Structures are given as structure tokens and as C-alpha cells.
């Protein structure tokens, strides 16, 4: 089964070729040149199709091509049929049917709202709208890849794709941990992670009383070298000025919490 | 025919004298295996010990066997710690080693550590315990501050080398630690502070340089301003290796001419590095010395291809080049044409997380260098596209390659021309490069590539694998085929229990195996730990105790290493060492 994406405006197209069953995965990421073609080969697995569609979406969102997916089917190759809907559903096949699936040319859909399957029906020349999903693995989400040392990233880039790593120490714990602040969306997530990491309860933050009800208080050292209570400043500001974290215990913690 | 038997018995002193000419630890190890008396003689006169994994042996064992050690090298964390794959707190603490050696080796002169955690307390202990201490090299280490450095500076009268390569140092002292070198101290030969974040006291540095006539290596940190560099260089014109600080300042003619004169004044200068934030108009200041340069590290320098071409075309004696991919294919063509003696090339990515290529660097640059540089042995190359054809060409051009590390930035990228996996290309590399010691794979790869590696990679010692393979067979090919394999590190590959259990004995012939995000089950780890008492099978899992999950659940990370020291005692809460049956016995 072949897949072709046409970009009528820019005149470029992308072919997706599916070898017979048992082939291997390979979807190239290279942007197809204007006016040229670039082929993808893929095994007939759902993962690959999702990845393929992710590429389309990304290229679309970058304005590189209009998003139209055309699947040509040759003969009656049931073995290589794309079946991405729920198992057991039947699809009609035409011998040389073309189906168009127009993928939305907007931002990549949010992960939480996406579904796990894409159904691309091979109807005739009618245009179909497809609600596509983000591919399982996105770039810049892979820890430790590409394999370069962090000080190299800092020297050359602002580290856009990289995390904000800060050390976390806890009073009484024999070793330090390191976490990536970019992974968390806000204080509740961060505190939950710290609780899990160090097996303790931190409690709820209140502006007046700090972390009441727990003998631990999460604190951080800011850019000026001052130790502050986590939660005192808005999250975005915290992410940029936090140098390191320290979970204080006992009276020291309470002292910090009392509106100092 | 009469059979004659000869019994050679030299006096011990003679043997010791002969052994003293043999320094490499592999040769020394071989000597010690000849017979019991050679073992005894050799162990008393071994001066240098190398411990590739600090947990493979205990300090007490080393001290017991080699009582007269003067120089020790230790390595701690697994290599993948460089890429944040090893959680902080895993281990690699040097403290017990320093404590034991402080008592046992009062004449210790050299300590070299890599990927270890060393505290200020340990640095102070070093400073106070070893009267003839000469060399401290901390590569990719962490856990200490400039206070520890101050202790070294203040106490080590005979210090020759202080090298903090790529370490993480808590910089507390605003550069005043340097002032702790007393005025009477003059023996510095090598100083590498390039990793320090804060300024050092330039006046203290100038005085230090001025009174150390044997200084050969000086690697400054980014904070040293360019306009102070001429002054510093004038104090040590005998320098052989220099790392500049930041390489830009306001464009002023007198700064340029001072700089040019200062470089020219260093008649022995062969190696340059540093070059943060390059202002291209200052580059010509190094032109007068380019013809002498053998080593150039521009991997922090944002220099466009055209300026790089001008620079490199004047360096015919270059042996080693580290550079960013701003060099582009065009710059590599120039390199291939100009630098016929080149041994080592490293090309780093300027925009590793970008989705699109930002520079015109492809496989063609590397092919060109492989054609033009007949002595090329060592390659590290980051790029975004590769083809089997290019790899075949490189392999045929350069069968003398010993290190080949290719990183195609997007995982699982196929041959961009044919869309095939890159099995055949890497296969050509291992087949033609018969002395290949180190290999890193990338791109789309099936089990096939591992078949090639197992078949041809007979001299291979270190292999790094990521996002590759289809099945257990892949790992099995490597473990059963690579006779000289010492270090194997794998991430995100579909390798599971069977090849590990089937090749358990092989693991004892290796230094270590790292596997993360693979398919090895907790049950298999337990079985391996039970079966192999001389392996530490460490399960690293931040989800909590593996016992809380079913046995067939795959572990997050696995680190297996041979050891004669038993399970280590300093494990953090997210590391579990699988018990061997012997631990069930009561000692």
C-alpha cells in the first residue's frame, strides 16, 4: 500500500510505501523538498502510521505543506491493509480506491484529549476528516538524547529543548537528588513528586502559615543566594530563579514558614 | 636428542628492575600471572594502579596487594551518567578510598578520578595526608567546592598538576582559592580550571603564572576576559597548551595587536581550546601560530564556516580537531585537503534539539575527511542524515579506524537515500576496521547489525547502542560474538531476559553492562544475581521497590558489573543489588 501526501500549493508530495507484512519500521523525518518527492517506507503497524501522521501534522503546523493524506491501494492486498480502527470492524475496499483524509492543519492536539486510534476509511474520492493524534514519542522528550553533556548544551544554546535541572537535598538524607523543573506544571505536581521521592508528606501551602501540619518544609535557594519557601513566588518566576532545593526539617522549617 | 631444561632464576632485584620498565597495567597484570614468585615481586613494585570500576574491588584489597602504590586512577559512575541517565545519588563516592589510602599510602603522588563524587573533606584529607602529592585530575567529578581546592593549593607544596576537566564545582570563593598557593610555591606544570563558573582572581593568577617556570598547560575558564589574556601569556611564554577564556571584547586595535603578539611570543604553543563567544575579528590573532598547532578545540566556538575554513587551512599539522557543526561540509572539505596528519575529529551539534537542520552538514563532510586524512583513527560525528553507501565508503577508506561514534540526531533514522536500515553500513565499518575498539551506533538498525558486530567486531571493547534492534537475538549476537567486549551500554532497545541468562558467564569477562528502558524483567535480574555471585546486578528503579511489582515486570534500569568486593553498601533508596545465594548463608 502506498501513501502519498500532496501539497498542491507548494507542489511537493510525500509517498508512504508499505511493503508486505513483516517489513520494518522506517519513517524519515526529512522535510520533502518543494517540487520533489520523498518516500517513506513503513511496516504496517499502527505506531508507524501514527508517527507518519505526526510528521504530517508537524510539517503542516510549520506551514511547510498542506495536510492531505492520500492512500492508494493496489489490488486486494488484505495482508497489508491498514487497520487502525477497532479490531473487528470491516472496511470496504476498492481496487484502486483513493481516499483522502484531511488532517487538521492546526496545532498538534493535546496529548490528554487524543484517542489511541486513528480510523482512516478507504472510501472513494470523498474527502474525509480525520481526527489525528500525536505520535507516541515526540522529539525533545527523550531524556539523555542526543548524547551530549549538559555543559555543552549550556554553552551553545539557551537549552530550549533541555530541562532545568536543580539539586534537591533533604535534611538527614545521605544523598542528593536531581530533578528537572520543566517536567512539572506547577507547585502541586512538584510537591507531589518530592513527597514520592523522599517518602514524606509536605502538606498544604498557605501564605500565612507556610506548610502547616508537616515537619518538613520545601525551600529553595534563589539567584541572590537567599533561602525562600517554595510557593512564595509565582511558578514561572520560581522556575527561572530556583538554583537548588532543600527540604528542611523541624524547627528550622517552621521558622521559615512564619511569614518571614 | 638430549632434552635440556633451563631453570632461570634471577635475583629479585633484577626482575624488579626489568619490571620497572613496564608501566601499562595490562602488561603488569600479565606479568603477575606468570608464576607465584613473579606475582609477589610484581605486586611489591607496582607503582600505578588503575581501577576501572571503583566497586569492582575494595580499597582494602588494593592496598593489601599493592603496598607501594604512588599513583591511582579510579572510575565511578557508568558512562551514561554523562547524559543524565543515572539518577543523582547513585554512588561513586571516593571518600572510603581516600580515607584508606591516607593511612596506607603516605607517599601517594597522583590521584586521577573520573565520574566520581568527591567532597571538600576528602580534598582536605588529600592535602594533609600525602606529603609528596603531585597530581590531581578530576574528570567529570562533582561534590566539592572551591574551599576544597583552597586546601589543595595551600598544602600541596609539590603539586604539579591540578586538572578539573568538566567537573561540577560549587564556586563559593569568588576566585580567592587561587590565592592560597603560597608565594613559595613554584612547581605548577598544568592547571585546568575551565569548568569553573565564577571569576578567579586575575592578580593571583598572574603572580602564580609568573613564578612557575615549568608551566606547560593552562586552561582558563570563560570568565577570564580577553583583554587580560596577553598579560597572562606574557608571564608564561613557555606554554604548550592554552585554553582561552571568553574570546570577545570590544573591538580595539591595541587589544588585537597585544593578543597577536602574545600568541606569537608563545613559541611552544601547540594546543588551543576555550574560545567561548568568539568575535570573528579576533580570530586572525592566532594565525601566526596556526602552523604549529596540533590540537584545536573549537567546540564552544560559534564560528561560521567561512571563518573556520580560513583558520583550518593554515593548520597543516593538526592532529586533533573538535568543532561544532557550523563547520559544515564545506569546512570539512578544507580539513580533508589541508590537514593530512589528522588523527581525531569530533563534530558536535550546535542545535541538538531543533527539528530542522540548521547547518549544511551531512554525511558528505565525514566521507571527505575519511578520504583526505589517511591517519584518521578516531571519529565522533553528530549529523542528521546518513547512508549505507557513505558508511561503506568510509569503511573502505579508513580501515585504520579505532573509534567510530556516529550520532544521527533523530532516533531510528533510516538511510536517507534508500530508506533501508543502516545495518549494512555499520556492518562494513566493523568488517573493514579490524582494530575497531569503540563503536557507537545510531539510526534505524535491526538485529542484522548486531549479527555483523558479533561476527566481525573481534577487537571491539566498548559498544553503545540506542533505539536499535528487533529482538533478543540482537543482544545475543553481541554477547556471544565480541570476544574482547568490556563495556556495553544499551538504552531503549527490545532486549530481554533470554540473551542475558544465556550469556551470564560472558558478563564476568566484561567490566560492565548498562541497560535502560529495555525489556529485562525483575525475575531475570534475580535469577542472574543468584546464579552469578561475582556479579553485582543492580536494579535501578525510581518507581519504588521492584518487589512491589510482578516478577515479569521490566526494570527501568539495570547495571551489571563484575566485582570481587561483593554488593556495595552505599546504595541509595532506588538501587537494589540482587542477592546471590551465598548471602543467605550466615557468615
Short mmCIF file of C-alpha atoms in Angstrom, two decimals, chain A residues 13 20 24 26 34 58 70 80 94 116 128 164 167 172 181 183 197 204 207 209 217-218 233 238 242 244 247 257:
data_model
loop_
_atom_site.label_atom_id
_atom_site.label_comp_id
_atom_site.label_asym_id
_atom_site.label_seq_id
_atom_site.Cartn_x
_atom_site.Cartn_y
_atom_site.Cartn_z
CA UNK A 13 4.46 15.33 -2.07
CA UNK A 20 4.26 -6.71 2.53
CA UNK A 24 10.36 -2.95 9.19
CA UNK A 26 11.24 3.38 8.91
CA UNK A 34 9.46 21.77 -2.76
CA UNK A 58 4.23 18.98 12.34
CA UNK A 70 -3.90 10.15 0.16
CA UNK A 80 -1.08 -5.17 4.13
CA UNK A 94 -11.95 -0.77 -3.90
CA UNK A 116 -5.45 5.86 20.85
CA UNK A 128 -12.84 12.59 4.93
CA UNK A 164 16.07 22.89 34.20
CA UNK A 167 19.66 19.54 43.02
CA UNK A 172 19.06 13.82 57.16
CA UNK A 181 11.69 21.52 36.91
CA UNK A 183 8.66 18.37 33.88
CA UNK A 197 10.81 10.80 46.04
CA UNK A 204 -0.51 22.30 52.07
CA UNK A 207 0.76 32.23 52.53
CA UNK A 209 1.44 29.79 57.79
CA UNK A 217 9.17 22.43 54.53
CA UNK A 218 10.46 22.65 50.98
CA UNK A 233 6.51 33.37 44.24
CA UNK A 238 10.25 30.20 40.57
CA UNK A 242 15.47 28.50 41.66
CA UNK A 244 18.56 24.39 44.27
CA UNK A 247 13.69 20.06 52.24
CA UNK A 257 7.18 29.40 57.36
#
